[in-house]
């Protein structure tokens, strides 16, 4: 039989895990058990969900199921009180045993709202030797450890006592519905030592109060001395004593019921006053019934019929015999009519259910079942062909149906609110995911701190960076490739290349400024200053060259070649534009880095003198001198080629070695006054070098005797000075074929002014 339960149970378990162990533990437990994140209070779930959660919790916490279930039982009691059932639980019984004996009645009431609830049954057995045994019956196996947790919490909270529960027996009983777990607990209840009442006022006030009380009793005794005796022959003083004892809370112990010698009601009046009742003997033979139950089950008017011929016991799930009924005499019984025994005209209607109390009459050796129709709403009343007039006026079932009708409407409203809440939660989560995507895109376009300032509506101030290293790169013969290929082929080629480059920016922590067509611009030391800016950009350039060889030309099918240029110096940086703002770099350092790229050699990394001086001090790079070349707008410059990193392999530079990527001595460092002075000296050095080169432009002009072959991979320092340094695009008309407008004359302007 498949067992189900409402989301209230799983919500309680979720609340317990979050309160005791935190949100992260619940999320981990939920994923391990493979269950959803939230549960609707009035929605039905498979019982396996709870069992999986309990099992995974035992594994995660490395404790037994007994510990977890007992902890859940204690928390379940507190959770019920927090959920609005506090008053209902407190008024369930005057002591712990009464509380337990009325649990089945509470479950029966809750079933009005939770119709599919499959609650356990409890039975208290008082032994002759004074022991108290608690019998627990449930269709759910292995959850009986919850019971001690609940009972101990109830005893401590409501009755200020301690309870010790020991399992005496555990078995399975063959009931009508199959196997049912039956566990017997031995209960030992110990009352806590009562705290002494705090004395109020002085001893004189206490003595005065005592005298006043005695005087009041004397006056009451004198007043009722001549009162006539009551039918039970109680003296007036006994009445006074009862009143006084009532004030002291001892009426319950002193009360003795009075029974008449004969029952002053005839059979007809009794059957009308209790229209739904059945009296049957120990053989289940029906002796007499109420008038209205005969109306809906006409077969009961036949003499000698048996109870089990017309009814089945729905709750508690026991076999229909006198012994089983006596076991659960304190439980509320629910009986359902057998459809096949009803008149043919009623067989299409919904079967009638009765709910009530069984009472054993020892003198008659018979059982009386005082009951009422089990109904949840006016709709169910109508479906069974009943009317409110069929229920006795003294029967509170009338009011219960009307009140529960309103409660069912509130439950439906609560369900709708929960569904809306869940929908809003899901929408909120999706919105958060979309927000993260938008922020990720924004952070890809702008530095993080700049993007955060723009999101907050703040103005981003331009900043001056005294020293940084800038890299430019482009694809060799990109114009020819564009002329011979379809646009989608160009896009695919550039996307494959730029995706590899973007990955390298994360490995070496450099900032990607912009891409225009085949040109790629990167800076180290901006927007976060760092001492290793040149080293990072140099390693990035080496990685670029390796990554570019993995991308093939759509024309030749051969690996593409790139030219890379590096230069170090000061720059100004700031956000330009309101629509699609860009973080741009300005200054002569940008122009010089662009010249290094445009005057470079295919598949080589062209380095300026200032960048060379910085990298040389590192002692970890192999750098070859190219010699003096004429740089447009700069004159003669002695430049260099960066060949390789002497300490890092290609795999390390590409970040392909787990846990052993390029590691730098420092990650982030705020530029100090000393570093500002050093960068200022570097800038002065660059200006002096540029001035020297301009003076030599007119006097020392040299011409290259041969041009580079695009496939050359090794170049000796002795031959570098002979290379042709003519810009890639010699004829101005070539500019017209470039959809991106890139050229050595214009590339710096494009990177600085793009919006």
XYZ file of N, CA, C and O in Angstrom, residues 40 409-423:
64
model
N 4.440 22.384 -0.377
C 3.176 23.057 -0.106
C 2.509 22.382 1.095
O 2.466 21.149 1.191
N -12.608 26.863 2.844
C -12.415 28.020 1.967
C -11.106 28.736 2.304
O -10.370 29.183 1.410
N -10.798 28.839 3.604
C -9.541 29.462 4.007
C -8.346 28.629 3.568
O -7.308 29.171 3.169
N -8.485 27.305 3.639
C -7.403 26.434 3.192
C -7.146 26.600 1.702
O -6.000 26.657 1.251
N -8.231 26.674 0.931
C -8.071 26.874 -0.509
C -7.382 28.202 -0.798
O -6.516 28.294 -1.678
N -7.771 29.228 -0.054
C -7.116 30.524 -0.214
C -5.640 30.432 0.172
O -4.770 30.991 -0.503
N -5.372 29.694 1.257
C -3.983 29.507 1.676
C -3.188 28.758 0.619
O -2.025 29.078 0.351
N -3.826 27.758 0.001
C -3.157 27.023 -1.075
C -2.814 27.936 -2.239
O -1.722 27.866 -2.810
N -3.764 28.791 -2.594
C -3.515 29.723 -3.687
C -2.377 30.679 -3.351
O -1.518 30.970 -4.198
N -2.374 31.154 -2.101
C -1.291 32.057 -1.697
C 0.060 31.348 -1.720
O 1.073 31.928 -2.136
N 0.064 30.081 -1.265
C 1.321 29.324 -1.288
C 1.805 29.105 -2.712
O 3.000 29.186 -2.991
N 0.864 28.800 -3.609
C 1.265 28.605 -5.008
C 1.813 29.894 -5.599
O 2.829 29.880 -6.313
N 1.143 31.012 -5.313
C 1.636 32.297 -5.805
C 3.001 32.624 -5.217
O 3.895 33.132 -5.899
N 3.146 32.302 -3.933
C 4.432 32.537 -3.282
C 5.533 31.713 -3.937
O 6.645 32.210 -4.174
N 5.201 30.455 -4.238
C 6.189 29.592 -4.889
C 6.500 30.092 -6.288
O 7.664 30.090 -6.731
N 5.466 30.539 -7.014
C 5.697 31.091 -8.347
C 6.580 32.335 -8.275
O 7.488 32.511 -9.098
